[in-house]
PDB file of C-alpha atoms and ligand atoms in Angstrom:
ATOM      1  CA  UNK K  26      -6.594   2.713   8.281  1.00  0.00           C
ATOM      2  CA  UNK K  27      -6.689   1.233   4.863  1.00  0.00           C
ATOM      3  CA  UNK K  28      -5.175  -2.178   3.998  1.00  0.00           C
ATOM      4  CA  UNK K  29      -3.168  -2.381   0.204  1.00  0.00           C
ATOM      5  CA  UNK K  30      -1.371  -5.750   0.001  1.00  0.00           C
ATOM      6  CA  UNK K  31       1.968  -4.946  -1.573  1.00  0.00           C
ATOM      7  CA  UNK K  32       2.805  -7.302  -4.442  1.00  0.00           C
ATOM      8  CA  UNK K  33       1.946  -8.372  -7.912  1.00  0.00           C
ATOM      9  CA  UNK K  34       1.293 -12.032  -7.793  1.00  0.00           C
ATOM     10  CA  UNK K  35      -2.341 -12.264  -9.207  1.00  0.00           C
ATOM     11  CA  UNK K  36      -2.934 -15.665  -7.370  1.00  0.00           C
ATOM     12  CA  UNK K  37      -2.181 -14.322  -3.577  1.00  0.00           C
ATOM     13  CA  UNK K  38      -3.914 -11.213  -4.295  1.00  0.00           C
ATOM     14  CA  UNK K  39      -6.992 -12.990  -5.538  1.00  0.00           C
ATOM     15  CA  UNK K  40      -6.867 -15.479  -2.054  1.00  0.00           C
ATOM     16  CA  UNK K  41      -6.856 -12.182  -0.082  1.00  0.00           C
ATOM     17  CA  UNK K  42      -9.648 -10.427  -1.812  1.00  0.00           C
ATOM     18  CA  UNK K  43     -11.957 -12.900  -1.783  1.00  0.00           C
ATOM     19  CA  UNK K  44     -10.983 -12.731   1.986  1.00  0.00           C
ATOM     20  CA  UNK K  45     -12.146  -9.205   2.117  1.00  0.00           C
ATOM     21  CA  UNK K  46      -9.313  -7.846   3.700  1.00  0.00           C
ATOM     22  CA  UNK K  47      -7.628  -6.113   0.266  1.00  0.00           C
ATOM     23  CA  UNK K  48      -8.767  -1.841  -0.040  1.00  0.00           C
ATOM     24  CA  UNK K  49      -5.908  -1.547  -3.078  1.00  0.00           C
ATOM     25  CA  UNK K  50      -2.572  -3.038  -4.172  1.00  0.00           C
ATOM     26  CA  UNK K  51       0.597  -1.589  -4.782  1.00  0.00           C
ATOM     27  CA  UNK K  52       3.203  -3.048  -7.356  1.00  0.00           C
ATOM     28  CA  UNK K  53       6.202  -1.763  -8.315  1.00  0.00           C
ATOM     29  CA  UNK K  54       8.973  -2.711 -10.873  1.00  0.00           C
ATOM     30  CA  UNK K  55      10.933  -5.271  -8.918  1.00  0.00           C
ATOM     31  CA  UNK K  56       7.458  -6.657  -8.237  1.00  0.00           C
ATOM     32  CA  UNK K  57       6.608  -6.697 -11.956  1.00  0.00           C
ATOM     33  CA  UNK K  58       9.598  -8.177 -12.667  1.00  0.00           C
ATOM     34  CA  UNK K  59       9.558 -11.036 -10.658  1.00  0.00           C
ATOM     35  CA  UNK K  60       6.645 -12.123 -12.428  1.00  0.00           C
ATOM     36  CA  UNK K  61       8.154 -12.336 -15.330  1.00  0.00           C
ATOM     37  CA  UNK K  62       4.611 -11.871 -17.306  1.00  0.00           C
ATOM     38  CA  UNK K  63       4.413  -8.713 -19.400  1.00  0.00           C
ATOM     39  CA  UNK K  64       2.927  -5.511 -16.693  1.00  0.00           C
ATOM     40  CA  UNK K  65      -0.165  -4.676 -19.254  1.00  0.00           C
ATOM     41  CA  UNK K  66      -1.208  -8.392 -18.332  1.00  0.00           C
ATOM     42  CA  UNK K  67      -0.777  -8.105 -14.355  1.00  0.00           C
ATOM     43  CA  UNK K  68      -1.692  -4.815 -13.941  1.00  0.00           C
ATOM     44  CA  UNK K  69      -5.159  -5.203 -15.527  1.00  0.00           C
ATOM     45  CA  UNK K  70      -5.722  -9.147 -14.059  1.00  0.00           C
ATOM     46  CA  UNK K  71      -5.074  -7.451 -10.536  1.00  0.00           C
ATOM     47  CA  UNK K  72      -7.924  -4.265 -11.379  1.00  0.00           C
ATOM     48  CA  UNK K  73     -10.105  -7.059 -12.204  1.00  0.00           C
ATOM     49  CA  UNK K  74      -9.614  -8.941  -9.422  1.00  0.00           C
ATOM     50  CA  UNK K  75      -9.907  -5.737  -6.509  1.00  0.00           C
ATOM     51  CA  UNK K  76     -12.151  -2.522  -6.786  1.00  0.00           C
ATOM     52  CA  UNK K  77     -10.141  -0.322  -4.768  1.00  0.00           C
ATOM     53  CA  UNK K  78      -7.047   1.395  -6.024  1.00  0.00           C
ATOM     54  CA  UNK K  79      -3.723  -0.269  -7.769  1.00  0.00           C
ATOM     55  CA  UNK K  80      -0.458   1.327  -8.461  1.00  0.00           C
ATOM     56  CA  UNK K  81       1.555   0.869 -11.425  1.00  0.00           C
ATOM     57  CA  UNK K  82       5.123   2.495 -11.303  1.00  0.00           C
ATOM     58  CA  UNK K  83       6.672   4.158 -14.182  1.00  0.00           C
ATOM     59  CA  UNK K  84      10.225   3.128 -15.251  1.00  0.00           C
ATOM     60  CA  UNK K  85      11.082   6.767 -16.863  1.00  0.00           C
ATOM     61  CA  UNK K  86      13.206   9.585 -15.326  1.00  0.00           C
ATOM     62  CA  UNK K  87      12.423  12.494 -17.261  1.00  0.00           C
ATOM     63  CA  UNK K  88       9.355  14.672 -17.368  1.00  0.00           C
ATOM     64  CA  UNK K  89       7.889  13.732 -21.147  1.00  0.00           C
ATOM     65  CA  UNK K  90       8.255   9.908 -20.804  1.00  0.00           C
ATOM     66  CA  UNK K  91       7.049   9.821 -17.022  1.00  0.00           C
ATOM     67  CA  UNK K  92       3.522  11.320 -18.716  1.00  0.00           C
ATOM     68  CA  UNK K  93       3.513   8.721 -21.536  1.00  0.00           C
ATOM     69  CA  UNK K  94       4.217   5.913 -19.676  1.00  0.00           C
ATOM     70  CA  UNK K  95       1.762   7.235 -16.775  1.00  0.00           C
ATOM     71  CA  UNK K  96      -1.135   7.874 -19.336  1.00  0.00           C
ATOM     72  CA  UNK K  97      -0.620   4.210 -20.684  1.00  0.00           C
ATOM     73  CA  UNK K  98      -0.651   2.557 -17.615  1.00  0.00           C
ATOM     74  CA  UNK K  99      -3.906   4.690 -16.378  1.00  0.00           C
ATOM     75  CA  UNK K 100      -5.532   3.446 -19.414  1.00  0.00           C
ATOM     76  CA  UNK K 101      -5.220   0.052 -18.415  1.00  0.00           C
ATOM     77  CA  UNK K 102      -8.601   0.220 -15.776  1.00  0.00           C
ATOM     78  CA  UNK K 103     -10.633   3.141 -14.361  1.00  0.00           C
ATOM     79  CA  UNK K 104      -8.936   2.021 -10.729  1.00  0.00           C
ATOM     80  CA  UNK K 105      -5.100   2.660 -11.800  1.00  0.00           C
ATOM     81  CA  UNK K 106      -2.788   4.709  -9.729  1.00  0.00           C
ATOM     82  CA  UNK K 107       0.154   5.837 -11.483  1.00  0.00           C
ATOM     83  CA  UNK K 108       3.322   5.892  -9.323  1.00  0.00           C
ATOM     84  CA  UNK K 109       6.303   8.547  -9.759  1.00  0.00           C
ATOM     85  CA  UNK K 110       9.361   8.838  -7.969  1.00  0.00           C
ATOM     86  CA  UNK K 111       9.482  11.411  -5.469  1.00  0.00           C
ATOM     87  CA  UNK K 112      11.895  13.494  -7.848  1.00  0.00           C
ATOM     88  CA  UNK K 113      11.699  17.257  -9.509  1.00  0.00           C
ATOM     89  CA  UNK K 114      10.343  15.000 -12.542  1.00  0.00           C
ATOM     90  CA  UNK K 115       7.941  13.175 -10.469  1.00  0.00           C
ATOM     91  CA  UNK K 116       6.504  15.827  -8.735  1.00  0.00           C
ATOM     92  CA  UNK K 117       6.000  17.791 -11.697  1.00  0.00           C
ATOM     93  CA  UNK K 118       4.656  14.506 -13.955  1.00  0.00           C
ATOM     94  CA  UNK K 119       2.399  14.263 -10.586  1.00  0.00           C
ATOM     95  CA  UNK K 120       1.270  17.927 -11.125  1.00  0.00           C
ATOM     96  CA  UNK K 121       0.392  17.551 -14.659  1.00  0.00           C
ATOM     97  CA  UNK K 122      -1.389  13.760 -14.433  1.00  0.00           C
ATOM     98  CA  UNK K 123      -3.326  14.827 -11.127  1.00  0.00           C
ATOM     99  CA  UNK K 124      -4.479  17.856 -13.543  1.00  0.00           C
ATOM    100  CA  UNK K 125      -6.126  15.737 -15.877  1.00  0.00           C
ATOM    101  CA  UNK K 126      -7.740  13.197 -13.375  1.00  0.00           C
ATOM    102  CA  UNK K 127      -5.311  10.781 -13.081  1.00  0.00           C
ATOM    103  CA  UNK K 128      -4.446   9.453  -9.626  1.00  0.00           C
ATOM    104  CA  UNK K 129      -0.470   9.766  -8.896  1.00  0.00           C
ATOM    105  CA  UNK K 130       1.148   7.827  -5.945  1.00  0.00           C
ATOM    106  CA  UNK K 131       3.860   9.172  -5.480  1.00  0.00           C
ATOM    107  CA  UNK K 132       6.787   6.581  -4.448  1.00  0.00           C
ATOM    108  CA  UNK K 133      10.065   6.264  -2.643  1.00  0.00           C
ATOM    109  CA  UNK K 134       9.436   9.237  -0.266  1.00  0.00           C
ATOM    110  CA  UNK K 135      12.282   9.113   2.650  1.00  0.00           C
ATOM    111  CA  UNK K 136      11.118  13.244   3.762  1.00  0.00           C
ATOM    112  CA  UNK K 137       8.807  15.034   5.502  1.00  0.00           C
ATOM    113  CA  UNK K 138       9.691  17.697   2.611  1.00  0.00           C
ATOM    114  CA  UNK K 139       9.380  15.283   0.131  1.00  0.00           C
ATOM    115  CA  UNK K 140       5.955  14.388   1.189  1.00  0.00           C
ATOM    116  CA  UNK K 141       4.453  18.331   1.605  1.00  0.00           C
ATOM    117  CA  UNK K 142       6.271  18.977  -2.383  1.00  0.00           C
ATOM    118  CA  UNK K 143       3.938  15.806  -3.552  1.00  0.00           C
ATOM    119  CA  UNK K 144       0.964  17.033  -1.427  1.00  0.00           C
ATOM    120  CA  UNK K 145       1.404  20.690  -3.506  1.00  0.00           C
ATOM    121  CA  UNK K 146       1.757  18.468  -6.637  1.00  0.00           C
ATOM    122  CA  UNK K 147      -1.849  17.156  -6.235  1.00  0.00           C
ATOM    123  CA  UNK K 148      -0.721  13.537  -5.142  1.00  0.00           C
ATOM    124  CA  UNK K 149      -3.802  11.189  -4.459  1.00  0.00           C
ATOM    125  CA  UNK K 150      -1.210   9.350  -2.559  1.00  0.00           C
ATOM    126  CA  UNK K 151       2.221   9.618  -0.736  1.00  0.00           C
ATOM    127  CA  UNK K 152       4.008   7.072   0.148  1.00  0.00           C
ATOM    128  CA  UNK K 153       6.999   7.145   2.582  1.00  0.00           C
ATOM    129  CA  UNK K 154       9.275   3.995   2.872  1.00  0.00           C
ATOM    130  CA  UNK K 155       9.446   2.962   6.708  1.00  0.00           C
ATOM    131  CA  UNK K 156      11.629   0.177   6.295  1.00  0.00           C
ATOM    132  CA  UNK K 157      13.943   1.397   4.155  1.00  0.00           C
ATOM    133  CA  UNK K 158      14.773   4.397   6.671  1.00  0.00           C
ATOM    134  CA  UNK K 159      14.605   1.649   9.709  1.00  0.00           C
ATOM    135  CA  UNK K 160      17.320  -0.413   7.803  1.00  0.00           C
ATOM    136  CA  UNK K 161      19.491   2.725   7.755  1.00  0.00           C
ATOM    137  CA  UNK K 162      19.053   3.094  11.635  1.00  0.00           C
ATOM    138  CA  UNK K 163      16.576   5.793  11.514  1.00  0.00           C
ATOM    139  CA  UNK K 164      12.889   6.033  12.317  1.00  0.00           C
ATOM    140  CA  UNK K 165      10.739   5.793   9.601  1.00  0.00           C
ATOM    141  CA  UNK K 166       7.431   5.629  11.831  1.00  0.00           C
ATOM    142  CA  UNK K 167       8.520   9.768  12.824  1.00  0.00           C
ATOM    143  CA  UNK K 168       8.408  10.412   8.940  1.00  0.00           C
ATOM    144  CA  UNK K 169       4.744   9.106   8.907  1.00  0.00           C
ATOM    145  CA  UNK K 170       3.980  11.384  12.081  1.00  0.00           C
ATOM    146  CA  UNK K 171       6.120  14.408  10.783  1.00  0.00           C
ATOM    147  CA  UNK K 172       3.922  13.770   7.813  1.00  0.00           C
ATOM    148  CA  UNK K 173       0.398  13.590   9.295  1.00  0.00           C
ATOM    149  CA  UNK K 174       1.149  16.933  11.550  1.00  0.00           C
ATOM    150  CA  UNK K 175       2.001  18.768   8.319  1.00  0.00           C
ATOM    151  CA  UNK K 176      -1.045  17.292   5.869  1.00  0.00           C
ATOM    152  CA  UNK K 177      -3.210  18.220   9.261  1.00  0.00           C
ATOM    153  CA  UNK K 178      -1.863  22.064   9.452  1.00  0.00           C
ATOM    154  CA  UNK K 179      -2.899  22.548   6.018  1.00  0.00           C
ATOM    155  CA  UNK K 180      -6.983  22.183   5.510  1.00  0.00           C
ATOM    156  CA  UNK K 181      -6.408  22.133   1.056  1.00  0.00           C
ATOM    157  CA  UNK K 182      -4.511  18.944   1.371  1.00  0.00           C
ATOM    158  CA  UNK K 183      -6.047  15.769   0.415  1.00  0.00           C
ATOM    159  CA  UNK K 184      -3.073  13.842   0.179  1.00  0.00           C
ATOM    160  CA  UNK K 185      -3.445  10.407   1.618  1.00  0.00           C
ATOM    161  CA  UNK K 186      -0.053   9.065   3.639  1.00  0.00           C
ATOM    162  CA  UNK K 187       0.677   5.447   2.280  1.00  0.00           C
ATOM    163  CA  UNK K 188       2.583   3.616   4.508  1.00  0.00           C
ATOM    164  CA  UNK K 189       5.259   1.369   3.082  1.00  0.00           C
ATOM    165  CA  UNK K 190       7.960  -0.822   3.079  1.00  0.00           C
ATOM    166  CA  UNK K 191       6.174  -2.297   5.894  1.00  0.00           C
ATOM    167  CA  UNK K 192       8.001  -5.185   7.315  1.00  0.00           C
ATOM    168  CA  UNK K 193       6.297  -6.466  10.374  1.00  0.00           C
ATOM    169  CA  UNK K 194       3.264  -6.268  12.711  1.00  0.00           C
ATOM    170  CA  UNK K 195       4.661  -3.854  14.469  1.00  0.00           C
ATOM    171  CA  UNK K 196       5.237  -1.544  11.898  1.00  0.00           C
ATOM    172  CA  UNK K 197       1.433  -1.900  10.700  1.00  0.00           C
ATOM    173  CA  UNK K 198       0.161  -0.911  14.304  1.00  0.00           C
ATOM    174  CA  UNK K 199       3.009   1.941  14.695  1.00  0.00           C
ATOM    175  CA  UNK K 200       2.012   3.482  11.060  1.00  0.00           C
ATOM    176  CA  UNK K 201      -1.927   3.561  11.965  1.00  0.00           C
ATOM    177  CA  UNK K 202      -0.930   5.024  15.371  1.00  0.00           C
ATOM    178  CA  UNK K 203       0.994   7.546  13.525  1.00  0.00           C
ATOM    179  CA  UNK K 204      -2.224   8.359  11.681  1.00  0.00           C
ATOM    180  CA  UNK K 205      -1.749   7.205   8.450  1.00  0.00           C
ATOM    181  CA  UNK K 206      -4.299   6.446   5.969  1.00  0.00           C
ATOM    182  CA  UNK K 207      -3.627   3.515   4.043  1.00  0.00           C
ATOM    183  CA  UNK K 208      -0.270   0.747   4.711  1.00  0.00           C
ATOM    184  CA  UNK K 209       0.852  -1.286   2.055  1.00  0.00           C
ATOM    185  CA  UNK K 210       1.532  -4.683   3.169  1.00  0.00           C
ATOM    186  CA  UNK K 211       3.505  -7.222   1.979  1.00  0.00           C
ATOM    187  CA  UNK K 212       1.087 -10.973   1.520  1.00  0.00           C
ATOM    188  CA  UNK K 213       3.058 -12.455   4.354  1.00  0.00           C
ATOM    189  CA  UNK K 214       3.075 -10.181   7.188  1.00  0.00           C
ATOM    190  CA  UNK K 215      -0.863  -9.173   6.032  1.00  0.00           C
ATOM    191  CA  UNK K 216      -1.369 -12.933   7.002  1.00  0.00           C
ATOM    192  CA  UNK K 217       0.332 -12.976  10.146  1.00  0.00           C
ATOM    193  CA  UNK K 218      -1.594  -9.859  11.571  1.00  0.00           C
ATOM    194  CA  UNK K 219      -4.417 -12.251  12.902  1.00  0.00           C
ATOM    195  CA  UNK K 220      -1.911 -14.878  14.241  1.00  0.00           C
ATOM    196  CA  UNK K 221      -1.764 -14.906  18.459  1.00  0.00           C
ATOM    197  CA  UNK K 222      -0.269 -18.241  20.003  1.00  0.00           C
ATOM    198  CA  UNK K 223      -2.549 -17.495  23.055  1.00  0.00           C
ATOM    199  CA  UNK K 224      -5.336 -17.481  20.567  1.00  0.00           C
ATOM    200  CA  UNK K 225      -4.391 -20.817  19.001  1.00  0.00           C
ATOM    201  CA  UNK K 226      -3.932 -22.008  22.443  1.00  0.00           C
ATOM    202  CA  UNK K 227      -7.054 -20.847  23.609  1.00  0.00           C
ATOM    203  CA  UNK K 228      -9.024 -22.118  20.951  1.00  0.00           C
ATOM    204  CA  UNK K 229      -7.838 -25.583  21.388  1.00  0.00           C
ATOM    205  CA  UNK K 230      -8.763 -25.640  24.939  1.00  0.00           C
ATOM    206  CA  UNK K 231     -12.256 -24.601  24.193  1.00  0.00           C
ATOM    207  CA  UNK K 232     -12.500 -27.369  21.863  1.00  0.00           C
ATOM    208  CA  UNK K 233     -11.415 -29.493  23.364  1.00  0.00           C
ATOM    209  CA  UNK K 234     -13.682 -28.700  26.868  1.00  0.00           C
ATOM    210  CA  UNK K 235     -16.740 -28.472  24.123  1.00  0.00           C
ATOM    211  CA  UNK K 236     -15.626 -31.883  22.916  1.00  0.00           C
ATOM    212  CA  UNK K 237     -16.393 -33.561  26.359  1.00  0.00           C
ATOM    213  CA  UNK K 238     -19.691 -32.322  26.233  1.00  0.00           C
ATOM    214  CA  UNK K 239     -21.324 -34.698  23.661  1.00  0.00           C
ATOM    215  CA  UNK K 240     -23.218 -31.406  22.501  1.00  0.00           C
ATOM    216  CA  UNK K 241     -23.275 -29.960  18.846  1.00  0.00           C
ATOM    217  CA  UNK K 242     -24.799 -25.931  18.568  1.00  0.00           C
ATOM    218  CA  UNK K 243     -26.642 -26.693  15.160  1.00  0.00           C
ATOM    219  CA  UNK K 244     -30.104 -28.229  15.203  1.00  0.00           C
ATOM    220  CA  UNK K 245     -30.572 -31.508  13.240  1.00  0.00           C
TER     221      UNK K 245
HETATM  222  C1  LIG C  12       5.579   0.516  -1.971  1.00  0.00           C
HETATM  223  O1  LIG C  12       4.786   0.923  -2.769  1.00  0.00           O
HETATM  224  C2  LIG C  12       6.732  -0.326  -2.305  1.00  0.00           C
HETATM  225  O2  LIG C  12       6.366  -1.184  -3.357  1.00  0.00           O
HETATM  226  C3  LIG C  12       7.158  -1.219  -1.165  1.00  0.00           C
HETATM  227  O3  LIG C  12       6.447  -0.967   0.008  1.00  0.00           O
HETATM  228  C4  LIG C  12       8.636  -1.327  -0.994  1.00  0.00           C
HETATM  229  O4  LIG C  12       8.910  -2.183   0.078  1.00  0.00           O
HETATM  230  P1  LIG C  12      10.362  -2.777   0.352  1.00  0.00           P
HETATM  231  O5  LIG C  12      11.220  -1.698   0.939  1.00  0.00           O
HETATM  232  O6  LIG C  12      10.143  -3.886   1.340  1.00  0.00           O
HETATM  233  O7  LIG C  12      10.892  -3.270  -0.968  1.00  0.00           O
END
C-alpha cells in the first residue's frame, strides 16, 4: 500500500519527503484554506517538493465550472490530480477530464455504489472517507472491502481505492488489510506509525548494556 500524507502545509510535507516515506499528497479546500496562501502557490510548491501524485479539489458544483477549474488546476504541474465530488457532476466532470488525460480523484465517497459509478467514470483514484462513516457509528473499513471485491470482479477497472479520513494507526493497518491501494494520512498519525513504547524501551536497554562495554563499532 501507498502512503499520501494528507495536508497542505509545504513545510511538513517537505520534512516527510525528504524522509522518503511521501508516494503523493492530498489537499483539499479546508486544507487550502487554512493556509491562508493563495492554492496556485501551494499546490505547485507541494509538486515541486514530491514526484508522486497531488490532489487539488475543485470548489464548483456544476458540470462546466468543475472542467474549468479542473483544467486550471491540472495545469499547475504534470503530477496534479484533480479532485471532484462524488456527485452526478463529478462523475461526469471525472468522465470528461479522465478523457483527455487528466487524472480525477474522486472525493467524499461514503458508497460502495458511489465508488463502482467513479470507477465507470475513468477515476485514477477513489477515495472513500473511513472516518467520516466511523464518526457516524458505521464501518468505514467494510466500504474499503465492499470496494476492493467489486474493483476485483471487474478485470477493465483500474481504479485505485484511496483510503481516507484516516484517523489512527489502526485505521492505516485495517485499510491495507482491506486491500486498498493508497491511504491518505494525516502528518501526525503518519509520524506515529513507527512509534512502539517497547521499542523505545528496548532501545534504551541496549544502550545502555552497549554503554558498559567501553566498545565503539566504527574503526578509528
Ligand atoms: C481526503 O482526501 C480528505 O482530504 C481527508 O482524508 C478528509 O479527512 P477528514 O475526514 O479527517 O477531514
Amino acid at each position: 500500500m501507498k502512503f499520501f500524507v494528507d495536508t497542505a502545509d509545504v513545510l511538513e510535507i517537505r520534512e516527510l519527503a525528504a524522509a522518503g516515506v511521501l508516494d503523493g499528497v492530498t489537499t483539499n479546500p479546508s486544507h487550502i484554506a487554512k493556509t491562508g496562501r493563495p492554492i496556485r502557490d501551494v499546490i505547485g510548491e507541494i509538486c515541486q517538493a514530491v514526484e508522486g501524485s497531488v490532489s487539488a479539489e475543485v470548489t464548483a458544483t456544476n458540470f462546466d465550472d468543475m472542467i474549468a477549474e479542473g483544467e486550471q488546476l491540472a495545469d499547475i504541474a504534470a503530477n496534479v490530480a484533480v479532485k471532484v465530488p462524488s456527485t452526478w457532476d463529478g462523475f461526469r466532470a471525472c468522465r470528461t477530464l479522465s478523457q483527455r488525460g487528466r487524472k480525477v480523484n474522486v472525493t467524499l465517497c461514503f458508497s460502495a455504489n458511489q465508488a463502482l459509478l467513479a470507477a465507470k467514470a475513468g477515476a485514477a483514484y477513489i477515495s472513500p472517507f473511513v472516518g467520516r462513516l466511523d464518526d457516524l457509528g458505521l464501518d468505514g473499513i467494510e466500504v474499503i472491502r465492499e470496494i476492493r471485491t467489486i474493483y476485483d470482479n471487474d478485470k477493465s477497472i483500474k481504479t485505485e481505492i484511496l483510503a481516507s479520513s484516516i484517523r489512527t494507526p489502526l485505521h492505516v493497518k485495517l485499510a491495507a488489510m482491506a486491500g486498498a491501494d493508497v491511504a491518505t494520512v494525516p502528518p501526525a498519525v503518519l509520524r506515529n506509525l513507527a512509534r512502539h513504547p517497547l521499542t523505545d524501551k528496548g532501545l534504551e536497554a541496549f544502550l545502555a548494556d552497549w554503554k558498559k562495554t567501553g566498545q565503539v563499532i566504527l574503526r578509528p
